[in-house]
Short mmCIF file of C-alpha atoms and ligand atoms in Angstrom, two decimals:
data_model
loop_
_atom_site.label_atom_id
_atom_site.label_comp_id
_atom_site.label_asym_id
_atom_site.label_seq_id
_atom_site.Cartn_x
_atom_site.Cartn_y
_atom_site.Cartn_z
CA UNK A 381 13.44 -17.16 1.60
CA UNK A 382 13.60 -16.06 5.05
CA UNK A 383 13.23 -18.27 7.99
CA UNK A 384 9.37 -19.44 8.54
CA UNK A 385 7.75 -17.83 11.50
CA UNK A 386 5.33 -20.20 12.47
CA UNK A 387 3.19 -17.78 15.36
CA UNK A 388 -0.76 -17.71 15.59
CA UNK A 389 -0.57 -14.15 13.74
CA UNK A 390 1.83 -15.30 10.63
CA UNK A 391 -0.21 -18.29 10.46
CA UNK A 392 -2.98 -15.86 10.23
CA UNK A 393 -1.84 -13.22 7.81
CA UNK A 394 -0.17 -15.67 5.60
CA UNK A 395 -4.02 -17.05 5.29
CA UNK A 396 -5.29 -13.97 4.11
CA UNK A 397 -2.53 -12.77 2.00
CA UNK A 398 -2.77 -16.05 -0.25
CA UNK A 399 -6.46 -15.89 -0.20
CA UNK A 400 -6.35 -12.22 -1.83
CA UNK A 401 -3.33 -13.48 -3.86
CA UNK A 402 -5.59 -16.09 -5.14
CA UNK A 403 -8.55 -14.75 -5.19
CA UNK A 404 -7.63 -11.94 -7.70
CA UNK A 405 -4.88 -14.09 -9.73
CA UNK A 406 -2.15 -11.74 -8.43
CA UNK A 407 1.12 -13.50 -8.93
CA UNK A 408 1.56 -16.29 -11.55
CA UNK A 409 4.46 -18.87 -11.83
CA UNK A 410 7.79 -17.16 -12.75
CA UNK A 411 6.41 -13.58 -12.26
CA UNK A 412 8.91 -11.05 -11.25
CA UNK A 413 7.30 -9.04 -8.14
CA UNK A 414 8.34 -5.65 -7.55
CA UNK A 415 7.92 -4.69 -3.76
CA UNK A 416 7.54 -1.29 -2.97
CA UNK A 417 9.03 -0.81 0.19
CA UNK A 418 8.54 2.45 2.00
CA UNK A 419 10.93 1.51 5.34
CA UNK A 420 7.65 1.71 7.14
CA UNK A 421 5.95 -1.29 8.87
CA UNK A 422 3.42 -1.88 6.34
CA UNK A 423 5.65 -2.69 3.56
CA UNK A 424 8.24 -4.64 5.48
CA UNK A 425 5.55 -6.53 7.17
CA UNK A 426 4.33 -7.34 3.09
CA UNK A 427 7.91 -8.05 2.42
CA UNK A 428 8.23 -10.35 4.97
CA UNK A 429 5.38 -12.25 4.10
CA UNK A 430 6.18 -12.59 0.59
CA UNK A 431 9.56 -14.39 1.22
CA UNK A 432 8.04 -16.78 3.45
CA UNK A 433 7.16 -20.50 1.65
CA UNK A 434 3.75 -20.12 0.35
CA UNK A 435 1.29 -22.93 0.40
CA UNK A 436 -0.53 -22.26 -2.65
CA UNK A 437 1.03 -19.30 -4.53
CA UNK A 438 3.46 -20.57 -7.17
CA UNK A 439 6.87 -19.82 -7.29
CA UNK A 440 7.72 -16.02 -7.72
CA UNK A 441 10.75 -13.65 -7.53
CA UNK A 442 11.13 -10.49 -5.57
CA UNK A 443 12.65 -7.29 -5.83
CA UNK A 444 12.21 -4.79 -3.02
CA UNK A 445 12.27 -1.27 -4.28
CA UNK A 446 12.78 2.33 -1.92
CA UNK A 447 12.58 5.41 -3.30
CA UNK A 448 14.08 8.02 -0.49
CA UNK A 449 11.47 11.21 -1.15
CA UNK A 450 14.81 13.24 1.07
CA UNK A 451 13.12 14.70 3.58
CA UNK A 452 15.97 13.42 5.80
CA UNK A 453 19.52 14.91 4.87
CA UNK A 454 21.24 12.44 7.58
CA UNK A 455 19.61 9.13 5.61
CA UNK A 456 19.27 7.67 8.39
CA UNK A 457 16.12 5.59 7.43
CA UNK A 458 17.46 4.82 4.23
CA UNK A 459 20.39 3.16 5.51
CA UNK A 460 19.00 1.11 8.33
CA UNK A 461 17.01 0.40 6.03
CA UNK A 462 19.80 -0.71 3.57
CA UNK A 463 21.14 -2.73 6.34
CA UNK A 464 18.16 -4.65 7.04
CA UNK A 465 18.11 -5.59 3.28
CA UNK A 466 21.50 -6.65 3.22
CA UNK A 467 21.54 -8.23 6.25
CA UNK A 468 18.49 -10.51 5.37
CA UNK A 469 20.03 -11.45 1.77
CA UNK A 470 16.62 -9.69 0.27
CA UNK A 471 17.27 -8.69 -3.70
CA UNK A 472 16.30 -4.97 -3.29
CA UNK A 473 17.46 -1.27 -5.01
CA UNK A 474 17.13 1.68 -3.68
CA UNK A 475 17.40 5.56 -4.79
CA UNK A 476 17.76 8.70 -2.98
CA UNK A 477 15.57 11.42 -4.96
CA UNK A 478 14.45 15.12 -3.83
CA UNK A 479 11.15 13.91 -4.44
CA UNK A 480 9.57 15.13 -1.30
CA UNK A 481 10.97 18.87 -0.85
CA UNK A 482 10.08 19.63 -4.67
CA UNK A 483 6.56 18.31 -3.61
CA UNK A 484 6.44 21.24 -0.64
CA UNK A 485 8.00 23.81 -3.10
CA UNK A 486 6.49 27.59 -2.82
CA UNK A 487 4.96 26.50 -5.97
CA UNK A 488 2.60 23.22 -5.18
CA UNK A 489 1.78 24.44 -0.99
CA UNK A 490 -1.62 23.50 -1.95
CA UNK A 491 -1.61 19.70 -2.36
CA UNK A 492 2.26 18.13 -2.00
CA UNK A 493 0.16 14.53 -1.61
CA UNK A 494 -0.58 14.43 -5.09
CA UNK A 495 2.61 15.40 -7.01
CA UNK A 496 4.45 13.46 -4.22
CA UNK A 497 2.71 10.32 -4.75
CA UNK A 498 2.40 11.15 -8.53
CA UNK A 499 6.57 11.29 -8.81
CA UNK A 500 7.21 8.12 -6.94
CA UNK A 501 4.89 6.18 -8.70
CA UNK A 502 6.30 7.29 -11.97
CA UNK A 503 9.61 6.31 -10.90
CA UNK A 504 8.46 2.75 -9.51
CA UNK A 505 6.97 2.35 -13.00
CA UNK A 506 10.33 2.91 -14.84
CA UNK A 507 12.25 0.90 -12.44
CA UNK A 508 9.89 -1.96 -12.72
CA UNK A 509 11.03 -1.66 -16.52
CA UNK A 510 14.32 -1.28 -15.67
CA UNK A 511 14.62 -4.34 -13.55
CA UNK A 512 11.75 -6.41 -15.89
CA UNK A 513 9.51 -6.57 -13.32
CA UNK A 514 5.67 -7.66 -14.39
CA UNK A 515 4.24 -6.98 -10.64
CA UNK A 516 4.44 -4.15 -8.46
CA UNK A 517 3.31 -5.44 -4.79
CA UNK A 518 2.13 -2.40 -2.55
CA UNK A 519 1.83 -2.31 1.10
CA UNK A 520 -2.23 -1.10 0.88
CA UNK A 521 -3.79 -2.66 3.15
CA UNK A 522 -8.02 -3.07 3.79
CA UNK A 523 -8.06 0.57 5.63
CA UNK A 524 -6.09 2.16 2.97
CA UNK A 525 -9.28 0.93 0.97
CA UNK A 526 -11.55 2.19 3.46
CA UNK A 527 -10.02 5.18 3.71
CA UNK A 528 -9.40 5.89 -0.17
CA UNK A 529 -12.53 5.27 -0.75
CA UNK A 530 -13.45 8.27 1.43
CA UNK A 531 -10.82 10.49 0.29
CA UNK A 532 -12.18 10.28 -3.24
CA UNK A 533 -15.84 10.56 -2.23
CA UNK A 534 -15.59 13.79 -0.01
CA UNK A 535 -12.34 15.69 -1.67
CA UNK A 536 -12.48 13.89 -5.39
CA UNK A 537 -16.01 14.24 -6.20
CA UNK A 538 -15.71 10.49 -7.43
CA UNK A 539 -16.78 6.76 -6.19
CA UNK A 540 -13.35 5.09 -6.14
CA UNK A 541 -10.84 3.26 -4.49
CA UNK A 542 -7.70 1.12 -4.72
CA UNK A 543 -8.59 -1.85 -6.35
CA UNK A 544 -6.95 -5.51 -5.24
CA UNK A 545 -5.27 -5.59 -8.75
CA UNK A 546 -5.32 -3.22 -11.38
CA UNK A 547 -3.94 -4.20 -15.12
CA UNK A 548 -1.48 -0.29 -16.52
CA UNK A 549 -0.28 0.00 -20.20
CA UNK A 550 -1.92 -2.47 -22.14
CA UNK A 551 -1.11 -5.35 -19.87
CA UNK A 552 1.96 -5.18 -19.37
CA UNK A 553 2.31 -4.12 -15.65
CA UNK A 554 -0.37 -5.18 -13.05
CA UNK A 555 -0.43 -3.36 -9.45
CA UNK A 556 -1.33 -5.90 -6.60
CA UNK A 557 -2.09 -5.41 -3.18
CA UNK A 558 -1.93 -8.84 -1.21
CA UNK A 559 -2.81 -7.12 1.96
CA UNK A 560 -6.83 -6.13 0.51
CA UNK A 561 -8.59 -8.26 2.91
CA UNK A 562 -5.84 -7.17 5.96
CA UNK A 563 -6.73 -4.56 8.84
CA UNK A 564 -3.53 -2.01 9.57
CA UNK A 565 -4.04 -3.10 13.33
CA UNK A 566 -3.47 -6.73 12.84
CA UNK A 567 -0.09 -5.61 10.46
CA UNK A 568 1.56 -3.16 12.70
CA UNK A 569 0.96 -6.00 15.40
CA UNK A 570 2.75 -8.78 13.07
CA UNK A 571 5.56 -6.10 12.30
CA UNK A 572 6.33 -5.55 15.96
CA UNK A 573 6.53 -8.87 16.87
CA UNK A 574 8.77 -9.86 14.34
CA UNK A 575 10.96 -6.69 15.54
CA UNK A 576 10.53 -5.26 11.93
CA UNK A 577 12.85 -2.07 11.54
CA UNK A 578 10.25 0.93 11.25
CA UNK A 579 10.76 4.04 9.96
CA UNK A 580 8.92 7.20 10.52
CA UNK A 581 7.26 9.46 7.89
CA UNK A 582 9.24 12.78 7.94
CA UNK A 583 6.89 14.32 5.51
CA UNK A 584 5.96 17.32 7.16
CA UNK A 585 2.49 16.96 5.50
CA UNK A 586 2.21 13.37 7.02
CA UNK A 587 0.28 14.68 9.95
CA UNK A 588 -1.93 17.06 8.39
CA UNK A 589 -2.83 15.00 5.22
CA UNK A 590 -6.34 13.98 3.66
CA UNK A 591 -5.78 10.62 5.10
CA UNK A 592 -5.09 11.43 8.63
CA UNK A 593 -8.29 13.78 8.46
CA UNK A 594 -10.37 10.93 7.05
CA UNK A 595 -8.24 8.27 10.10
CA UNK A 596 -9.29 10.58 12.82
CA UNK A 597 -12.80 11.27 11.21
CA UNK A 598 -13.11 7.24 11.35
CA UNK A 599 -11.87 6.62 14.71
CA UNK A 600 -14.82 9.31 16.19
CA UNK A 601 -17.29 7.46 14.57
CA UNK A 602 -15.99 4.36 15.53
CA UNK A 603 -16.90 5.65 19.09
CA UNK A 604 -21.05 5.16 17.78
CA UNK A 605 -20.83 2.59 15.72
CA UNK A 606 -17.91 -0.27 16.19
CA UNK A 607 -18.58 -1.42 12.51
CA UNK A 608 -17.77 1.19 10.69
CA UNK A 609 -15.14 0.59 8.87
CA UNK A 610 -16.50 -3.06 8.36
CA UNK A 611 -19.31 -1.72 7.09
CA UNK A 612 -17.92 0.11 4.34
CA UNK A 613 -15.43 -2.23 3.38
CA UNK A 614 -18.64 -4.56 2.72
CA UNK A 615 -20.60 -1.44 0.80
CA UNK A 616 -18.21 -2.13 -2.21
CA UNK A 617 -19.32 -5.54 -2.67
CA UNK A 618 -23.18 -4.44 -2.47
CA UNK A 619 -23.02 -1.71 -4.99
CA UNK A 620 -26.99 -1.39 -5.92
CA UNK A 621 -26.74 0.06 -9.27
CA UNK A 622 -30.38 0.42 -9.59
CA UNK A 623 -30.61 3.26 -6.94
CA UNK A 624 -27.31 5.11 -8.63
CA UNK A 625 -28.64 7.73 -10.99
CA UNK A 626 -27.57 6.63 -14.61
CA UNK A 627 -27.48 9.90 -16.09
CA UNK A 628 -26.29 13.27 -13.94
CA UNK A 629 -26.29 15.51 -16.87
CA UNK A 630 -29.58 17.12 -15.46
CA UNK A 631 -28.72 16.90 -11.78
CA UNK A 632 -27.07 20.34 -10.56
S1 SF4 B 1127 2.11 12.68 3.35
FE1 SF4 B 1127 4.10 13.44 2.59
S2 SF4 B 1127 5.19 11.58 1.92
FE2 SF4 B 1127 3.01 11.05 2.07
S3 SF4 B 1127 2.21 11.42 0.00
FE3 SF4 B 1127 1.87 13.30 1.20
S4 SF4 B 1127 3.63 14.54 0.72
FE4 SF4 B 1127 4.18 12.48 0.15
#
């Protein structure tokens, strides 16, 4: 466990992460916890968290897990990042994979996101086998949620999001996301004050992706309405089912 930072904002976040922990039954005694662990602040912000005494959440062990996409030939990410593991005694693996230049091959121009996020996945999934892992622990935070939920709706042609916890194969793996009821804001601030190493995305897609479009799309409506976001984080508890049309076979 690392050292326990007791500041207003841990204090804070560690409330919130054991109330979504608890709230949707995401790690049980003896669980093995993969953490996937991008390098960015998000995840090493979640990392940190985790390895801090919990008040609550029963005992658990963690594995943090990288998987290098290469867009970097130098590394350099990847091995402060190895450092920072090492240095801070944190069980972790890591892999260097071509993941993120096959995903901007001539071939798939159109949408890298989806075959880049499609790969890595797979290969947390097999190294969660690999290493017996029965959790996989993701960085998304209440934004992502927000923002998912928008990216599905205008470019999906579906009602969806990332959901707190979600149960794969038959049981046997669950996905959990301890930072649902967490703004981005209030985790980049915990990250920086904790001096959390932070690497940047060198996806040359990062800036130009679905998600940014939907970020800046947010942030101008913000300017009119301060809730926003708030609003339709809340819109997914009040889902009238009533005023949904049950059948859209006849709609055009
Ligand atoms: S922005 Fe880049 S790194 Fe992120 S999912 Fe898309 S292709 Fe992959």
């Amino acid at each position: 466990m690392l050292r326990k930072k007791g500041t207003k904002l841990f204090l804070h976040l560690k409330k919130w992460l054991e109330k979504a922990v608890l709230d949707y039954n995401m790690i049980e005694e003896g669980d093995r916890v993969l953490v996937g662990v991008s390098g960015g602040a998000d995840s090493l912000a979640l990392l940190d968290l985790l390895n801090t005494p919990m008040v609550y959440v029963p005992p658990f062990s963690i594995i943090a897990v990288n998987i290098d996409p290469g867009f970097d030939p130098t590394y350099s990410d990847y091995n402060k990042l190895d450092k920072y593991l090492r240095k801070n005694n944190l069980n972790h693996y890591m892999e260097k994979t071509d993941i993120g230049p096959l995903s901007h091959s001539d071939y798939n121009k159109k949408n890298p996101c989806f075959l880049c996020s499609r790969l890595r996945r797979k290969r947390i999934f097999e190294i969660a086998a690999e290493k017996e892992c029965n959790k996989i622990a993701f960085a998304h935070h209440k934004d992502d949620i927000i923002e998912t939920l928008l990216i599905n709706l205008f470019f999906g042609r579906e009602i969806s999001t990332m959901m707190p916890k979600q149960t794969i194969f038959q049981g046997r793996l669950h996905i959990v996301r301890p930072f649902a009821y967490i703004g981005e804001d209030l985790i980049k601030k915990y990250a920086k004050e904790q001096r959390l190493p932070s690497a940047r995305n060198k996806c040359p897609t990062s800036n130009t992706s679905r998600r940014i479009y939907i970020k800046k799309l947010l942030k101008k409506m913000e300017r009119d309405n301060k809730d926003v976001r708030n609003n339709i984080y809340k819109a997914l508890r009040h889902i009238k089912s009533d005023y949904l049309p049950q059948d859209m076979r006849d709609m055009k």
